[in-house]
PDB file of C-alpha atoms in Angstrom:
ATOM      1  CA  GLN A   1     -34.902 -66.125 -12.489  1.00  0.00           C
ATOM      2  CA  LEU A   2     -34.030 -63.294 -10.140  1.00  0.00           C
ATOM      3  CA  GLN A   3     -32.075 -64.293  -7.062  1.00  0.00           C
ATOM      4  CA  LEU A   4     -31.121 -62.318  -3.977  1.00  0.00           C
ATOM      5  CA  GLN A   5     -28.468 -63.370  -1.490  1.00  0.00           C
ATOM      6  CA  GLU A   6     -27.681 -61.733   1.834  1.00  0.00           C
ATOM      7  CA  SER A   7     -24.135 -61.759   3.192  1.00  0.00           C
ATOM      8  CA  GLY A   8     -22.400 -60.378   6.251  1.00  0.00           C
ATOM      9  CA  PRO A   9     -21.279 -61.198   9.771  1.00  0.00           C
ATOM     10  CA  GLY A  10     -23.636 -63.363  11.777  1.00  0.00           C
ATOM     11  CA  GLN A  11     -22.388 -62.380  15.243  1.00  0.00           C
ATOM     12  CA  LEU A  12     -22.077 -58.908  16.738  1.00  0.00           C
ATOM     13  CA  LYS A  13     -21.506 -57.419  20.173  1.00  0.00           C
ATOM     14  CA  PRO A  14     -23.726 -54.704  21.602  1.00  0.00           C
ATOM     15  CA  SER A  15     -22.896 -51.218  20.306  1.00  0.00           C
ATOM     16  CA  GLU A  16     -21.292 -52.579  17.119  1.00  0.00           C
ATOM     17  CA  THR A  17     -22.501 -51.853  13.610  1.00  0.00           C
ATOM     18  CA  LEU A  18     -24.445 -54.390  11.583  1.00  0.00           C
ATOM     19  CA  SER A  19     -23.446 -54.468   7.920  1.00  0.00           C
ATOM     20  CA  LEU A  20     -25.203 -56.642   5.367  1.00  0.00           C
ATOM     21  CA  THR A  21     -25.030 -56.778   1.601  1.00  0.00           C
ATOM     22  CA  CYS A  22     -27.624 -58.142  -0.788  1.00  0.00           C
ATOM     23  CA  SER A  23     -26.308 -59.407  -4.101  1.00  0.00           C
ATOM     24  CA  VAL A  24     -28.801 -59.482  -6.926  1.00  0.00           C
ATOM     25  CA  SER A  25     -28.418 -61.866  -9.870  1.00  0.00           C
ATOM     26  CA  GLY A  26     -30.617 -62.673 -12.841  1.00  0.00           C
ATOM     27  CA  GLY A  27     -31.817 -59.099 -13.196  1.00  0.00           C
ATOM     28  CA  SER A  28     -30.714 -55.488 -12.943  1.00  0.00           C
ATOM     29  CA  ILE A  29     -30.914 -53.504  -9.743  1.00  0.00           C
ATOM     30  CA  SER A  30     -31.347 -50.445 -11.996  1.00  0.00           C
ATOM     31  CA  ASN A  31     -34.807 -51.512 -13.118  1.00  0.00           C
ATOM     32  CA  SER A  32     -36.945 -48.405 -12.656  1.00  0.00           C
ATOM     33  CA  ASN A  33     -40.026 -50.435 -11.684  1.00  0.00           C
ATOM     34  CA  TYR A  34     -38.598 -51.636  -8.388  1.00  0.00           C
ATOM     35  CA  ASN A  35     -37.252 -50.595  -5.030  1.00  0.00           C
ATOM     36  CA  TRP A  36     -34.952 -52.722  -2.926  1.00  0.00           C
ATOM     37  CA  ASP A  37     -35.787 -53.361   0.704  1.00  0.00           C
ATOM     38  CA  TRP A  38     -34.530 -54.804   3.949  1.00  0.00           C
ATOM     39  CA  ILE A  39     -36.960 -56.651   6.218  1.00  0.00           C
ATOM     40  CA  ARG A  40     -36.187 -58.415   9.480  1.00  0.00           C
ATOM     41  CA  GLN A  41     -37.778 -61.023  11.698  1.00  0.00           C
ATOM     42  CA  PRO A  42     -36.704 -61.317  15.344  1.00  0.00           C
ATOM     43  CA  PRO A  43     -36.934 -64.844  16.773  1.00  0.00           C
ATOM     44  CA  GLY A  44     -40.535 -65.783  17.395  1.00  0.00           C
ATOM     45  CA  LYS A  45     -41.810 -62.436  16.132  1.00  0.00           C
ATOM     46  CA  GLY A  46     -43.259 -60.969  12.972  1.00  0.00           C
ATOM     47  CA  LEU A  47     -41.781 -59.334   9.915  1.00  0.00           C
ATOM     48  CA  GLU A  48     -40.661 -55.703  10.150  1.00  0.00           C
ATOM     49  CA  CYS A  49     -39.758 -53.442   7.241  1.00  0.00           C
ATOM     50  CA  ILE A  50     -36.470 -51.633   7.868  1.00  0.00           C
ATOM     51  CA  GLY A  51     -36.122 -49.457   4.816  1.00  0.00           C
ATOM     52  CA  THR A  52     -36.095 -49.165   1.070  1.00  0.00           C
ATOM     53  CA  ILE A  53     -33.741 -47.807  -1.582  1.00  0.00           C
ATOM     54  CA  TYR A  54     -34.179 -46.935  -5.236  1.00  0.00           C
ATOM     55  CA  TYR A  55     -31.325 -47.519  -7.680  1.00  0.00           C
ATOM     56  CA  LEU A  56     -30.715 -43.760  -7.873  1.00  0.00           C
ATOM     57  CA  GLY A  57     -30.028 -43.743  -4.147  1.00  0.00           C
ATOM     58  CA  THR A  58     -33.304 -42.421  -2.739  1.00  0.00           C
ATOM     59  CA  THR A  59     -34.034 -43.974   0.644  1.00  0.00           C
ATOM     60  CA  LEU A  60     -36.886 -44.228   3.099  1.00  0.00           C
ATOM     61  CA  TYR A  61     -36.476 -45.772   6.548  1.00  0.00           C
ATOM     62  CA  THR A  62     -39.005 -46.964   9.076  1.00  0.00           C
ATOM     63  CA  PRO A  63     -39.337 -44.241  11.752  1.00  0.00           C
ATOM     64  CA  SER A  64     -38.443 -46.488  14.686  1.00  0.00           C
ATOM     65  CA  LEU A  65     -35.009 -47.249  13.178  1.00  0.00           C
ATOM     66  CA  HIS A  66     -34.434 -44.050  11.236  1.00  0.00           C
ATOM     67  CA  SER A  67     -31.701 -42.664  13.495  1.00  0.00           C
ATOM     68  CA  ARG A  68     -29.568 -45.827  13.280  1.00  0.00           C
ATOM     69  CA  VAL A  69     -30.060 -47.016   9.695  1.00  0.00           C
ATOM     70  CA  ALA A  70     -28.314 -46.284   6.442  1.00  0.00           C
ATOM     71  CA  MET A  71     -28.809 -48.023   3.111  1.00  0.00           C
ATOM     72  CA  SER A  72     -26.722 -47.715  -0.018  1.00  0.00           C
ATOM     73  CA  VAL A  73     -26.740 -49.116  -3.533  1.00  0.00           C
ATOM     74  CA  ASP A  74     -23.921 -50.071  -5.894  1.00  0.00           C
ATOM     75  CA  THR A  75     -25.319 -50.453  -9.385  1.00  0.00           C
ATOM     76  CA  SER A  76     -21.940 -51.484 -10.809  1.00  0.00           C
ATOM     77  CA  LYS A  77     -21.948 -54.550  -8.558  1.00  0.00           C
ATOM     78  CA  ASN A  78     -25.732 -55.044  -8.632  1.00  0.00           C
ATOM     79  CA  GLN A  79     -25.777 -54.904  -4.848  1.00  0.00           C
ATOM     80  CA  PHE A  80     -27.377 -52.915  -2.081  1.00  0.00           C
ATOM     81  CA  SER A  81     -26.407 -52.717   1.545  1.00  0.00           C
ATOM     82  CA  LEU A  82     -27.696 -52.119   5.048  1.00  0.00           C
ATOM     83  CA  ARG A  83     -25.919 -50.569   7.991  1.00  0.00           C
ATOM     84  CA  LEU A  84     -27.481 -50.485  11.442  1.00  0.00           C
ATOM     85  CA  ASN A  85     -25.388 -48.907  14.161  1.00  0.00           C
ATOM     86  CA  SER A  86     -25.387 -49.213  17.941  1.00  0.00           C
ATOM     87  CA  VAL A  87     -26.980 -52.644  17.874  1.00  0.00           C
ATOM     88  CA  THR A  88     -28.499 -54.277  20.941  1.00  0.00           C
ATOM     89  CA  ALA A  89     -29.914 -57.716  21.635  1.00  0.00           C
ATOM     90  CA  ALA A  90     -33.233 -56.424  20.303  1.00  0.00           C
ATOM     91  CA  ASP A  91     -31.659 -56.268  16.843  1.00  0.00           C
ATOM     92  CA  THR A  92     -31.108 -60.026  16.814  1.00  0.00           C
ATOM     93  CA  ALA A  93     -33.125 -61.227  13.850  1.00  0.00           C
ATOM     94  CA  VAL A  94     -33.146 -62.885  10.466  1.00  0.00           C
ATOM     95  CA  TYR A  95     -32.529 -60.124   7.955  1.00  0.00           C
ATOM     96  CA  PHE A  96     -34.087 -60.484   4.504  1.00  0.00           C
ATOM     97  CA  CYS A  97     -33.453 -58.456   1.400  1.00  0.00           C
ATOM     98  CA  ALA A  98     -36.299 -58.210  -1.083  1.00  0.00           C
ATOM     99  CA  ARG A  99     -37.389 -56.557  -4.295  1.00  0.00           C
ATOM    100  CA  ARG A 100     -40.462 -54.341  -4.028  1.00  0.00           C
ATOM    101  CA  ARG A 101     -42.708 -53.412  -6.915  1.00  0.00           C
ATOM    102  CA  ARG A 102     -43.083 -49.641  -6.976  1.00  0.00           C
ATOM    103  CA  GLN A 103     -46.601 -48.140  -6.918  1.00  0.00           C
ATOM    104  CA  VAL A 104     -48.175 -51.416  -5.756  1.00  0.00           C
ATOM    105  CA  GLY A 105     -45.796 -52.277  -2.929  1.00  0.00           C
ATOM    106  CA  TYR A 106     -45.555 -56.057  -2.846  1.00  0.00           C
ATOM    107  CA  PHE A 107     -42.290 -57.951  -2.378  1.00  0.00           C
ATOM    108  CA  ASP A 108     -41.959 -60.392  -5.267  1.00  0.00           C
ATOM    109  CA  TYR A 109     -38.463 -61.748  -4.701  1.00  0.00           C
ATOM    110  CA  TRP A 110     -36.713 -62.360  -1.402  1.00  0.00           C
ATOM    111  CA  GLY A 111     -33.396 -63.674  -0.210  1.00  0.00           C
ATOM    112  CA  GLN A 112     -33.304 -66.680   2.098  1.00  0.00           C
ATOM    113  CA  GLY A 113     -32.371 -64.483   5.031  1.00  0.00           C
ATOM    114  CA  ALA A 114     -29.296 -64.010   7.187  1.00  0.00           C
ATOM    115  CA  LEU A 115     -29.381 -64.583  10.931  1.00  0.00           C
ATOM    116  CA  VAL A 116     -27.622 -61.844  12.879  1.00  0.00           C
ATOM    117  CA  THR A 117     -27.152 -62.429  16.588  1.00  0.00           C
ATOM    118  CA  VAL A 118     -26.187 -59.633  18.964  1.00  0.00           C
ATOM    119  CA  SER A 119     -24.668 -60.927  22.176  1.00  0.00           C
ATOM    120  CA  SER A 120     -21.879 -59.967  24.529  1.00  0.00           C
TER     121      SER A 120
ATOM    122  CA  ASP B   1     -48.788 -47.272  11.406  1.00  0.00           C
ATOM    123  CA  VAL B   2     -51.436 -49.598  10.018  1.00  0.00           C
ATOM    124  CA  GLN B   3     -51.760 -52.582  12.357  1.00  0.00           C
ATOM    125  CA  MET B   4     -52.446 -55.942  10.771  1.00  0.00           C
ATOM    126  CA  THR B   5     -54.013 -58.905  12.565  1.00  0.00           C
ATOM    127  CA  GLN B   6     -54.528 -62.451  11.356  1.00  0.00           C
ATOM    128  CA  SER B   7     -56.684 -65.332  12.453  1.00  0.00           C
ATOM    129  CA  PRO B   8     -56.238 -68.033  13.321  1.00  0.00           C
ATOM    130  CA  SER B   9     -52.651 -67.840  14.577  1.00  0.00           C
ATOM    131  CA  SER B  10     -52.236 -71.504  13.707  1.00  0.00           C
ATOM    132  CA  LEU B  11     -54.254 -74.338  12.256  1.00  0.00           C
ATOM    133  CA  SER B  12     -53.896 -78.012  11.560  1.00  0.00           C
ATOM    134  CA  ALA B  13     -55.757 -79.479   8.623  1.00  0.00           C
ATOM    135  CA  SER B  14     -55.804 -82.547   6.449  1.00  0.00           C
ATOM    136  CA  VAL B  15     -54.888 -82.939   2.801  1.00  0.00           C
ATOM    137  CA  GLY B  16     -57.905 -81.935   0.740  1.00  0.00           C
ATOM    138  CA  ASP B  17     -59.390 -79.622   3.357  1.00  0.00           C
ATOM    139  CA  ARG B  18     -60.559 -76.125   2.529  1.00  0.00           C
ATOM    140  CA  VAL B  19     -58.570 -73.614   4.567  1.00  0.00           C
ATOM    141  CA  THR B  20     -59.381 -69.947   5.113  1.00  0.00           C
ATOM    142  CA  ILE B  21     -57.067 -67.380   6.702  1.00  0.00           C
ATOM    143  CA  THR B  22     -58.344 -63.942   7.665  1.00  0.00           C
ATOM    144  CA  CYS B  23     -56.396 -60.690   7.748  1.00  0.00           C
ATOM    145  CA  ARG B  24     -57.717 -57.441   9.191  1.00  0.00           C
ATOM    146  CA  ALA B  25     -56.253 -53.938   8.932  1.00  0.00           C
ATOM    147  CA  SER B  26     -56.647 -51.241  11.584  1.00  0.00           C
ATOM    148  CA  GLN B  27     -57.759 -48.797   8.895  1.00  0.00           C
ATOM    149  CA  THR B  28     -58.877 -49.016   5.317  1.00  0.00           C
ATOM    150  CA  ILE B  29     -56.156 -50.138   2.917  1.00  0.00           C
ATOM    151  CA  SER B  30     -58.255 -50.402  -0.255  1.00  0.00           C
ATOM    152  CA  ILE B  31     -56.989 -53.535  -2.047  1.00  0.00           C
ATOM    153  CA  TYR B  32     -53.309 -53.002  -1.190  1.00  0.00           C
ATOM    154  CA  LEU B  33     -53.051 -56.328   0.570  1.00  0.00           C
ATOM    155  CA  HIS B  34     -50.629 -59.091  -0.361  1.00  0.00           C
ATOM    156  CA  TRP B  35     -50.113 -62.676   0.849  1.00  0.00           C
ATOM    157  CA  TYR B  36     -46.908 -64.667   1.367  1.00  0.00           C
ATOM    158  CA  GLN B  37     -46.003 -68.239   2.281  1.00  0.00           C
ATOM    159  CA  HIS B  38     -42.860 -68.769   4.328  1.00  0.00           C
ATOM    160  CA  ILE B  39     -41.213 -72.085   5.005  1.00  0.00           C
ATOM    161  CA  PRO B  40     -38.351 -71.759   7.519  1.00  0.00           C
ATOM    162  CA  GLY B  41     -34.951 -71.674   5.863  1.00  0.00           C
ATOM    163  CA  GLN B  42     -36.428 -70.624   2.547  1.00  0.00           C
ATOM    164  CA  ALA B  43     -37.150 -67.263   0.975  1.00  0.00           C
ATOM    165  CA  PRO B  44     -40.703 -66.072   1.555  1.00  0.00           C
ATOM    166  CA  ARG B  45     -42.887 -66.584  -1.501  1.00  0.00           C
ATOM    167  CA  LEU B  46     -45.384 -64.069  -2.842  1.00  0.00           C
ATOM    168  CA  LEU B  47     -48.689 -65.844  -3.468  1.00  0.00           C
ATOM    169  CA  MET B  48     -51.201 -63.099  -4.092  1.00  0.00           C
ATOM    170  CA  SER B  49     -50.876 -59.387  -4.773  1.00  0.00           C
ATOM    171  CA  SER B  50     -53.450 -56.615  -4.569  1.00  0.00           C
ATOM    172  CA  THR B  51     -55.902 -58.861  -2.706  1.00  0.00           C
ATOM    173  CA  SER B  52     -56.732 -61.302  -5.487  1.00  0.00           C
ATOM    174  CA  SER B  53     -54.041 -61.370  -8.191  1.00  0.00           C
ATOM    175  CA  LEU B  54     -52.529 -64.828  -8.257  1.00  0.00           C
ATOM    176  CA  GLN B  55     -48.811 -64.767  -8.907  1.00  0.00           C
ATOM    177  CA  SER B  56     -47.308 -66.702 -11.794  1.00  0.00           C
ATOM    178  CA  GLY B  57     -46.605 -70.296 -10.820  1.00  0.00           C
ATOM    179  CA  VAL B  58     -48.906 -70.278  -7.799  1.00  0.00           C
ATOM    180  CA  PRO B  59     -51.522 -73.053  -7.970  1.00  0.00           C
ATOM    181  CA  ALA B  60     -55.108 -72.053  -8.678  1.00  0.00           C
ATOM    182  CA  ARG B  61     -56.259 -73.615  -5.401  1.00  0.00           C
ATOM    183  CA  PHE B  62     -55.132 -70.351  -3.782  1.00  0.00           C
ATOM    184  CA  SER B  63     -57.540 -67.437  -3.945  1.00  0.00           C
ATOM    185  CA  GLY B  64     -57.892 -64.093  -2.228  1.00  0.00           C
ATOM    186  CA  SER B  65     -60.725 -61.682  -1.565  1.00  0.00           C
ATOM    187  CA  GLY B  66     -61.682 -58.611   0.407  1.00  0.00           C
ATOM    188  CA  SER B  67     -61.297 -54.857   0.436  1.00  0.00           C
ATOM    189  CA  GLY B  68     -61.125 -52.024   2.909  1.00  0.00           C
ATOM    190  CA  THR B  69     -60.141 -53.647   6.189  1.00  0.00           C
ATOM    191  CA  ASP B  70     -61.061 -57.336   5.891  1.00  0.00           C
ATOM    192  CA  PHE B  71     -59.362 -59.866   3.651  1.00  0.00           C
ATOM    193  CA  THR B  72     -59.185 -63.624   3.241  1.00  0.00           C
ATOM    194  CA  LEU B  73     -56.814 -66.134   1.701  1.00  0.00           C
ATOM    195  CA  THR B  74     -58.411 -69.449   0.814  1.00  0.00           C
ATOM    196  CA  ILE B  75     -56.770 -72.733  -0.100  1.00  0.00           C
ATOM    197  CA  SER B  76     -59.512 -74.778  -1.737  1.00  0.00           C
ATOM    198  CA  SER B  77     -57.869 -78.177  -1.311  1.00  0.00           C
ATOM    199  CA  LEU B  78     -54.878 -78.256   1.014  1.00  0.00           C
ATOM    200  CA  GLN B  79     -51.799 -80.046  -0.275  1.00  0.00           C
ATOM    201  CA  PRO B  80     -48.716 -81.265   1.657  1.00  0.00           C
ATOM    202  CA  GLU B  81     -46.532 -78.561   0.095  1.00  0.00           C
ATOM    203  CA  ASP B  82     -48.814 -75.856   1.501  1.00  0.00           C
ATOM    204  CA  LEU B  83     -47.339 -76.122   4.984  1.00  0.00           C
ATOM    205  CA  GLY B  84     -45.629 -73.061   6.393  1.00  0.00           C
ATOM    206  CA  THR B  85     -46.537 -69.690   7.805  1.00  0.00           C
ATOM    207  CA  TYR B  86     -48.755 -67.319   5.853  1.00  0.00           C
ATOM    208  CA  TYR B  87     -48.389 -63.568   6.200  1.00  0.00           C
ATOM    209  CA  CYS B  88     -50.473 -60.701   4.935  1.00  0.00           C
ATOM    210  CA  GLN B  89     -48.875 -57.326   4.188  1.00  0.00           C
ATOM    211  CA  GLN B  90     -50.357 -53.909   3.495  1.00  0.00           C
ATOM    212  CA  SER B  91     -48.807 -51.409   1.113  1.00  0.00           C
ATOM    213  CA  TYR B  92     -51.425 -48.682   1.442  1.00  0.00           C
ATOM    214  CA  SER B  93     -49.326 -46.515   3.726  1.00  0.00           C
ATOM    215  CA  VAL B  94     -45.731 -46.273   4.853  1.00  0.00           C
ATOM    216  CA  PRO B  95     -44.313 -48.027   6.774  1.00  0.00           C
ATOM    217  CA  PHE B  96     -45.585 -51.177   5.127  1.00  0.00           C
ATOM    218  CA  THR B  97     -46.623 -53.673   7.765  1.00  0.00           C
ATOM    219  CA  PHE B  98     -47.185 -57.395   8.018  1.00  0.00           C
ATOM    220  CA  GLY B  99     -49.621 -59.509   9.929  1.00  0.00           C
ATOM    221  CA  PRO B 100     -48.256 -61.759  12.693  1.00  0.00           C
ATOM    222  CA  GLY B 101     -48.656 -64.875  10.570  1.00  0.00           C
ATOM    223  CA  THR B 102     -50.794 -68.008  10.464  1.00  0.00           C
ATOM    224  CA  LYS B 103     -48.927 -71.273  10.829  1.00  0.00           C
ATOM    225  CA  VAL B 104     -50.412 -74.094   8.764  1.00  0.00           C
ATOM    226  CA  ASP B 105     -49.669 -77.701   9.677  1.00  0.00           C
ATOM    227  CA  ILE B 106     -50.704 -80.589   7.543  1.00  0.00           C
TER     228      ILE B 106
END
């Protein structure tokens, strides 16, 4: 059974950089059928796709966050990561990592989510 | 971006009731519409992919239909474990977008 687990600091100050890692177990991140995504949910709001990465390193970010986001993948550790710089209170959210089926585009496995709070 | 809407935003139903949730896209998305159940504190769960493909392990009381812009998720006989928030998601065009959710109370 594939499992994903987010990890990283839960508290940040404005202007700092958010860094999260998603550890994948029970399957290979190098599976060519899948992309690996970050999705967030601000308190009381809906789900927002942040970006996606393929195991070879190809990325695609949502336009509204493109200038502040970077994703990376480490196939040797079966992990992928998210960096979001210059955070503000608007970036407070539960951050999920998920596996996305290429071509079709559904998210079939998710992590439980990591709450990141931005506050001075 | 493709905007997704859902109705109702919340509902309360009894065990055994038939429940229908509607999802509408702002433009045609063919059948690239997927449904998730989310219980707070847990990982979201994929229920249905490509409008009507039931995922492995998901009970047959869940069904999906639709195409183009209008889609439905139906629970034929609501069970206590079906509580949570249900989201639709389109994968027709990037960025992929989700509906605002339908909260189901038992």
